[in-house]
mmCIF file of C-alpha atoms in Angstrom:
data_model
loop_
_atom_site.group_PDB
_atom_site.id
_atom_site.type_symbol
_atom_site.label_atom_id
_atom_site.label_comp_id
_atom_site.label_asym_id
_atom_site.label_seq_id
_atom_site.Cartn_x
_atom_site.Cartn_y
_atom_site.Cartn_z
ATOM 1 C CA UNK A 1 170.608 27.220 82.927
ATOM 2 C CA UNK A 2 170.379 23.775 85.071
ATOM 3 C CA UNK A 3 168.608 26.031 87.846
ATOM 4 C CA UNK A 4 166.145 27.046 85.394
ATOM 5 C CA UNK A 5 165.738 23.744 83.696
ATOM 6 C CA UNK A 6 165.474 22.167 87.309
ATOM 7 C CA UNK A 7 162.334 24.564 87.675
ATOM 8 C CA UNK A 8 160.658 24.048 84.365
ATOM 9 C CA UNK A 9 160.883 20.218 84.911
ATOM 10 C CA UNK A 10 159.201 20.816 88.751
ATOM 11 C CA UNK A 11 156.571 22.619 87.420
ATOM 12 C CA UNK A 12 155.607 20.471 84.744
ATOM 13 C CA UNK A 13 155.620 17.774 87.341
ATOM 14 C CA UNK A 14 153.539 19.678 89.923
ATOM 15 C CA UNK A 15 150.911 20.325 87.178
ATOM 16 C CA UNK A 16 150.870 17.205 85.026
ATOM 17 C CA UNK A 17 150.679 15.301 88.175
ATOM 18 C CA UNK A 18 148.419 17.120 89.966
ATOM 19 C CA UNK A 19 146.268 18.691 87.246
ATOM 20 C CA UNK A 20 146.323 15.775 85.695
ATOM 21 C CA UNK A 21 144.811 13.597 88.804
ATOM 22 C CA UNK A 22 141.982 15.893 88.670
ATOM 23 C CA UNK A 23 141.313 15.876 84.948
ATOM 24 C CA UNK A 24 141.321 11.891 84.393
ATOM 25 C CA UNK A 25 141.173 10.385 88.101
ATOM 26 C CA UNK A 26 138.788 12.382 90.206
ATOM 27 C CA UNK A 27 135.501 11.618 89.234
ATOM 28 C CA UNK A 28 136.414 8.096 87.240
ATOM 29 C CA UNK A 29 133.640 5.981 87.435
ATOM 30 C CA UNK A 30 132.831 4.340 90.611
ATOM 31 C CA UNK A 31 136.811 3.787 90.953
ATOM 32 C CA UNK A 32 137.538 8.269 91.481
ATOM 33 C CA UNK A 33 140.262 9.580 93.834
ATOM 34 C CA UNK A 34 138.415 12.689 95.066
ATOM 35 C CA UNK A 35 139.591 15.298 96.673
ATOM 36 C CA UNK A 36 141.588 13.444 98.956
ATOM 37 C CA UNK A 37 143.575 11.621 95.992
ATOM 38 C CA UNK A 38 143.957 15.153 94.190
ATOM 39 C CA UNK A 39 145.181 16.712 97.251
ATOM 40 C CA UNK A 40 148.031 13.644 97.859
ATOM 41 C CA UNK A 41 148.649 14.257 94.654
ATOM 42 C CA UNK A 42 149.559 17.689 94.471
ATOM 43 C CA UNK A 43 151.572 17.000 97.459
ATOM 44 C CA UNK A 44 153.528 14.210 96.437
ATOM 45 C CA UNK A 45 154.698 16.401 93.508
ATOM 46 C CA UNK A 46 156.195 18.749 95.016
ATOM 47 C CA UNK A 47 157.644 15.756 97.495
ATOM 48 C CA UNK A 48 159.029 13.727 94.866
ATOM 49 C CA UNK A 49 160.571 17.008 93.116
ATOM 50 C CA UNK A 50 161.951 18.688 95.911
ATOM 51 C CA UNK A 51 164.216 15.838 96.203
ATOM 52 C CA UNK A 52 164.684 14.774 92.651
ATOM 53 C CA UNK A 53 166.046 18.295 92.067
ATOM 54 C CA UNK A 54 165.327 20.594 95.031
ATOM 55 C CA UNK A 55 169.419 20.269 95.371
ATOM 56 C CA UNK A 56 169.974 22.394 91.880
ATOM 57 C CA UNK A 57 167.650 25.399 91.855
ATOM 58 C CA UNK A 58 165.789 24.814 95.016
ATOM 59 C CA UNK A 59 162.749 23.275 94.521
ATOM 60 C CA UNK A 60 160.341 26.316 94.216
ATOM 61 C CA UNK A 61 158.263 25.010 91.039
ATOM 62 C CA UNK A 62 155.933 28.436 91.891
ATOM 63 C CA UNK A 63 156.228 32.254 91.382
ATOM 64 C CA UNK A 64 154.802 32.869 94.514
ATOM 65 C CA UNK A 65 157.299 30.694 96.421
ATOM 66 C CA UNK A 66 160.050 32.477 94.508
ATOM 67 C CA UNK A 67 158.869 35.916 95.688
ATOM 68 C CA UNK A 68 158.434 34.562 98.904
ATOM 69 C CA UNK A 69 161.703 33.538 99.316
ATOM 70 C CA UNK A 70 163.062 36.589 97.526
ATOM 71 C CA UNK A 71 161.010 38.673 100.411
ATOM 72 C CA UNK A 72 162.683 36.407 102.954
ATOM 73 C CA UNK A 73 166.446 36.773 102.281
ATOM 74 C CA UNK A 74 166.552 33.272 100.842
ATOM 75 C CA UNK A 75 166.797 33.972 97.177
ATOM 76 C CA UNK A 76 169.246 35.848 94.673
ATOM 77 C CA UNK A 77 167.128 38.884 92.859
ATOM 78 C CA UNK A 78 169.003 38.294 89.617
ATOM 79 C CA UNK A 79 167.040 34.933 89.607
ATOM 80 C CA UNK A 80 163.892 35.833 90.466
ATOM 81 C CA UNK A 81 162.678 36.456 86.571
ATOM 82 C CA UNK A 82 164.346 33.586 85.086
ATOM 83 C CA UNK A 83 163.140 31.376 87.711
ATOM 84 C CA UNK A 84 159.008 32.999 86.749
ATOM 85 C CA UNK A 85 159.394 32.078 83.041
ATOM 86 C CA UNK A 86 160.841 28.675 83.359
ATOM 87 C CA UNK A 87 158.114 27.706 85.971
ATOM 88 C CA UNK A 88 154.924 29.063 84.156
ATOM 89 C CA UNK A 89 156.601 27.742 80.593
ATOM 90 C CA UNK A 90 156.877 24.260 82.477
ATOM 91 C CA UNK A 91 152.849 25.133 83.733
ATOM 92 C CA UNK A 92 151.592 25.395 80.406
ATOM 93 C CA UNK A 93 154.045 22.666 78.812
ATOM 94 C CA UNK A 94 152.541 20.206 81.123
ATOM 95 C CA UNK A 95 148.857 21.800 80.365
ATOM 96 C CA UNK A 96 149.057 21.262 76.773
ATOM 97 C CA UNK A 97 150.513 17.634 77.035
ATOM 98 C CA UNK A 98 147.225 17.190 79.286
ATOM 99 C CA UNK A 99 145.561 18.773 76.501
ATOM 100 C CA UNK A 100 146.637 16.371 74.173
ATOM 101 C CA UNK A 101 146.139 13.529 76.154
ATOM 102 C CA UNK A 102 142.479 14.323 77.607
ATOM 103 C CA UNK A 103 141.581 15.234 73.601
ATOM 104 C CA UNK A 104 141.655 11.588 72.960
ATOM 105 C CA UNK A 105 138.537 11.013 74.821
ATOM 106 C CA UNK A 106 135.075 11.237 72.768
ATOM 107 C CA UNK A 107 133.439 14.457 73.648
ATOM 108 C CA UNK A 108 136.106 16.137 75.665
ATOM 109 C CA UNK A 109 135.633 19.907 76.164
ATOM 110 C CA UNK A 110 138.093 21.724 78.235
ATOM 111 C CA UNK A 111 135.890 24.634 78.183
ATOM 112 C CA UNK A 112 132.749 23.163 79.712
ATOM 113 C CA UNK A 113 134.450 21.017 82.024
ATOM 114 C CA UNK A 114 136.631 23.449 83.543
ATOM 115 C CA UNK A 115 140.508 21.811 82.757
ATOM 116 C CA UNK A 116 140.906 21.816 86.615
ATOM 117 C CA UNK A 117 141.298 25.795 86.174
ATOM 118 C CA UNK A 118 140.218 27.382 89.173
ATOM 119 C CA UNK A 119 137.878 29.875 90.039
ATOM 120 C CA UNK A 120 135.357 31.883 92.058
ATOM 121 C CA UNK A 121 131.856 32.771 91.824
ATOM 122 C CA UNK A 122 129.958 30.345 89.496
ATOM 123 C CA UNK A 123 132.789 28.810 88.861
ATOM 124 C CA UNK A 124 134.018 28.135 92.482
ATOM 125 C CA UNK A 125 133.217 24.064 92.856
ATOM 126 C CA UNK A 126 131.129 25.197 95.749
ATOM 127 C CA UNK A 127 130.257 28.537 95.064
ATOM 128 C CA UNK A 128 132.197 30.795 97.251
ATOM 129 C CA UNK A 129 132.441 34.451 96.209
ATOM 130 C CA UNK A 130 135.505 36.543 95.345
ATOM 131 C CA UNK A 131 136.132 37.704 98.830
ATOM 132 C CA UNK A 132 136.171 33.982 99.814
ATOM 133 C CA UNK A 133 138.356 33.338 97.470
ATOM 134 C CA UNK A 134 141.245 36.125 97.724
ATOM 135 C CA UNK A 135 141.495 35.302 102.149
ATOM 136 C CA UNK A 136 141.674 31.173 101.340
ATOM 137 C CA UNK A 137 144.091 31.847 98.914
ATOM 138 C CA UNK A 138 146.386 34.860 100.666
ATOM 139 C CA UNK A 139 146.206 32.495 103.763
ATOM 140 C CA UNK A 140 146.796 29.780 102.217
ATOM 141 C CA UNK A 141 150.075 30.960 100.845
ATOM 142 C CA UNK A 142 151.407 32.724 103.885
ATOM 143 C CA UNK A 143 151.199 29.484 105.831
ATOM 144 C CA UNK A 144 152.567 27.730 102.746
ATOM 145 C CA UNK A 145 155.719 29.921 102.938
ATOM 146 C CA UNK A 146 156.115 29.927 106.464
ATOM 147 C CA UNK A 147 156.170 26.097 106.287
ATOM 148 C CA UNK A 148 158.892 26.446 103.197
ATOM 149 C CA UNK A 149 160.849 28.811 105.318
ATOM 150 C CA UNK A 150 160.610 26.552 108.212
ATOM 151 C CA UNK A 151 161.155 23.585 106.869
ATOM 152 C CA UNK A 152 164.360 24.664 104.941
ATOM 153 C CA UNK A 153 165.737 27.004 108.388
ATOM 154 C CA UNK A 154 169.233 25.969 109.019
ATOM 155 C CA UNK A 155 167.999 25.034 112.551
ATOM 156 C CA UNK A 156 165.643 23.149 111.169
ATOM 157 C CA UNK A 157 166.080 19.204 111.014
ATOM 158 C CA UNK A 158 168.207 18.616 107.925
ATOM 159 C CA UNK A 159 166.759 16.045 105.127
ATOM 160 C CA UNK A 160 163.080 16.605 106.055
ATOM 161 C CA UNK A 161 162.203 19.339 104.192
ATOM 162 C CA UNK A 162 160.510 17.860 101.436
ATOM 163 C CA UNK A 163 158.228 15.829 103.124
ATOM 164 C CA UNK A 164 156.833 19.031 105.746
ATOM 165 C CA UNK A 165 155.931 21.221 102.283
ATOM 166 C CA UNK A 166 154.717 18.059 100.469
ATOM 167 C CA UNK A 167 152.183 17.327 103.581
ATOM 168 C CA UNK A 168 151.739 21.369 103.685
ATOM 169 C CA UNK A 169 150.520 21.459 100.239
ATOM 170 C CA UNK A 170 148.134 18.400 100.464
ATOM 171 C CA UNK A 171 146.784 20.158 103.520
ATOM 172 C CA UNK A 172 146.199 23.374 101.728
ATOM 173 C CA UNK A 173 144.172 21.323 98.976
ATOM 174 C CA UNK A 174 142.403 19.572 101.399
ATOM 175 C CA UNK A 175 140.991 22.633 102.836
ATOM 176 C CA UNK A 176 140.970 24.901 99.761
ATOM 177 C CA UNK A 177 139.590 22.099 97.076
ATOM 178 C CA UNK A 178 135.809 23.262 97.389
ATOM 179 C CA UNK A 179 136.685 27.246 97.470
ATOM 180 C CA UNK A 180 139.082 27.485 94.819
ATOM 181 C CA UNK A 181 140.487 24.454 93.424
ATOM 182 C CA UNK A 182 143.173 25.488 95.008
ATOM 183 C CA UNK A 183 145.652 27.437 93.625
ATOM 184 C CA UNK A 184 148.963 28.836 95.609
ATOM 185 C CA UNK A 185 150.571 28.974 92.859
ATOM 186 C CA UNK A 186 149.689 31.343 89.461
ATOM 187 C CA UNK A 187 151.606 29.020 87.257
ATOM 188 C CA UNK A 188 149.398 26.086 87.938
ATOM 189 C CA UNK A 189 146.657 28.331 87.653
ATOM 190 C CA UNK A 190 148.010 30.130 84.266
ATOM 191 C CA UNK A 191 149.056 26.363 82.396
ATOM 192 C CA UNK A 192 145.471 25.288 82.483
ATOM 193 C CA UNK A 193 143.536 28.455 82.403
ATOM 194 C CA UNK A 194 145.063 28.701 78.490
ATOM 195 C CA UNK A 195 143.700 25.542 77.515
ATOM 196 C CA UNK A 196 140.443 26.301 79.435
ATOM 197 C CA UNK A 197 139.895 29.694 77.436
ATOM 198 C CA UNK A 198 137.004 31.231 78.772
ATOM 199 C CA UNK A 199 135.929 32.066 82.186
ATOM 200 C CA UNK A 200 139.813 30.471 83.944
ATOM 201 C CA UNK A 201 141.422 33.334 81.568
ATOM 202 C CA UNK A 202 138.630 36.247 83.183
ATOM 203 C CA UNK A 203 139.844 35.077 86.409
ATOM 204 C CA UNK A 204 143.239 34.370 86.550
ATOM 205 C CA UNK A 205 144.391 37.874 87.689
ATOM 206 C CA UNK A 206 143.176 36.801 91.248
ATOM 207 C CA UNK A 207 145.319 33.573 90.607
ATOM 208 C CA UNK A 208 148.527 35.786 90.515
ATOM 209 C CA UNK A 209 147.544 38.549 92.848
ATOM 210 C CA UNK A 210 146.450 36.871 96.399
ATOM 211 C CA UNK A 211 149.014 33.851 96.332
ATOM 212 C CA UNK A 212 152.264 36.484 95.720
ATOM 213 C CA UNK A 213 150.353 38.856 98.824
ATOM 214 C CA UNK A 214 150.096 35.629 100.811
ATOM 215 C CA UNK A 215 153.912 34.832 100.090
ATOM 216 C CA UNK A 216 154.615 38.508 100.921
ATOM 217 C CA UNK A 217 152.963 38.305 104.362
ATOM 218 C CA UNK A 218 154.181 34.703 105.375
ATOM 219 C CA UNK A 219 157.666 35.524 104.112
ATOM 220 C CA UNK A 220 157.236 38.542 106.589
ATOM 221 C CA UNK A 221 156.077 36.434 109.283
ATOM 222 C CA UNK A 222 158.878 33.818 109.427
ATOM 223 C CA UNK A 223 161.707 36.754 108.942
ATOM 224 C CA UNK A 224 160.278 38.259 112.588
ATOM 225 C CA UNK A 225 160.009 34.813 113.974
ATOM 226 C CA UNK A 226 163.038 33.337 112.783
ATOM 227 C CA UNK A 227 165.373 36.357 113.264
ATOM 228 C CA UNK A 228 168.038 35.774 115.114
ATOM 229 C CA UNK A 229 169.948 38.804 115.382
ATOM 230 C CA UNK A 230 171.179 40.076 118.821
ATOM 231 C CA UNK A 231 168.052 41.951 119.428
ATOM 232 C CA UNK A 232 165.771 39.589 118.815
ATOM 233 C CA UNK A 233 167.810 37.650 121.358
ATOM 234 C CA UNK A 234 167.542 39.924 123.619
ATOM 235 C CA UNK A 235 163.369 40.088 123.349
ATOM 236 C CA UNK A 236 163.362 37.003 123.718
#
């Protein structure tokens, strides 16, 4: 139960934080973070998390991560549905505190202005199409677990691991902002899509199916990199 506590409290961090930077700081008057500040912030959730609790369930905050993992020998099976509900209840936890919060404005709409939901087609922020889309976000996610796997190798320098997938995801939003709004991650995308309730809800299938085949094929990846078995010593 602390594992899948640890989880839901990530995720709600990941999506008030980073959600949340979009919905009230991005576009504030004259004073906005951008796309930049949404990106850092994203990142530094994950950052912050991955230490705060990373040592009791792991630090995955994200379905896809968790089937990554689960693909990559890193992660007990037993967990893996557990771990799903607690992250996407934490998603749309922190979505409707967001909710709540961004209600208190005069003339708020989550529907017309989007909730930070993301999407493709008209509803892309720059207008890229479906196809677009799925191979930013598949990509996206493969090099997103390769970094996890990476980063959290044995081999790898102990201590650090936080800090390479908190820079990995602010890179990925950096990039991926304009396409998508970024997702990697289908409970981000699910917690505000609810509270959006149109077109984010239409869409969201995409949301779940390209960042779990991009965890699939980076999880992949790093297993025929990384092995280590005599064989692969022997290729090498």
């Amino acid at each position: 139960m602390k594992k899948y506590l640890a989880e839901f409290f990530g995720t709600f961090w990941l999506v008030f934080g980073g959600c949340g930077s979009a919905v009230f700081a991005a576009a504030f008057p004259e004073l906005g973070i951008g796309f930049v500040g949404v990106s850092l912030a994203f990142g530094l959730t994950v950052l912050t998390m991955a230490y705060a609790v990373g040592h009791i369930s792991g630090g995955h905050f994200n379905p896809a991560v968790s089937v990554g993992l689960l693909v990559g020998g890193r992660f007990d099976k037993k967990d893996f549905v557990p771990y799903v509900i607690a992250q996407v209840i934490g998603a749309i936890a922190a979505a409707a505190v967001l909710y709540l919060i961004a209600s208190g404005k005069a003339g708020f709409d989550a529907t017309a202005s989007g909730f930070a939901s993301n999407g493709y087609g008209e509803h892309s922020p720059n207008g890229y199409s479906l196809v677009s889309a799925l191979v930013a976000e598949v990509v996206l996610t493969a090099f997103f677990l390769i970094i996890i796997l990476g980063a959290t190798d044995e081999r790898a320098p102990k201590g650090f691991a936080p800090i390479a997938i908190g820079l990995g995801l602010t890179l990925i939003h950096l990039i991926s902002i304009p396409i998508t709004n970024t997702s990697v991650n289908p409970a981000r995308s699910t917690g505000v899509a609810i509270f959006q309730g149109g077109w984010a809800l239409e869409q969201l299938w995409l949301f779940w199916v390209a960042p779990i085949v991009g965890a699939i094929i980076g999880a992949i990846i790093y297993k025929v990199m990384g092995c280590t078995c005599g064989c692969c010593k022997s290729a090498k």
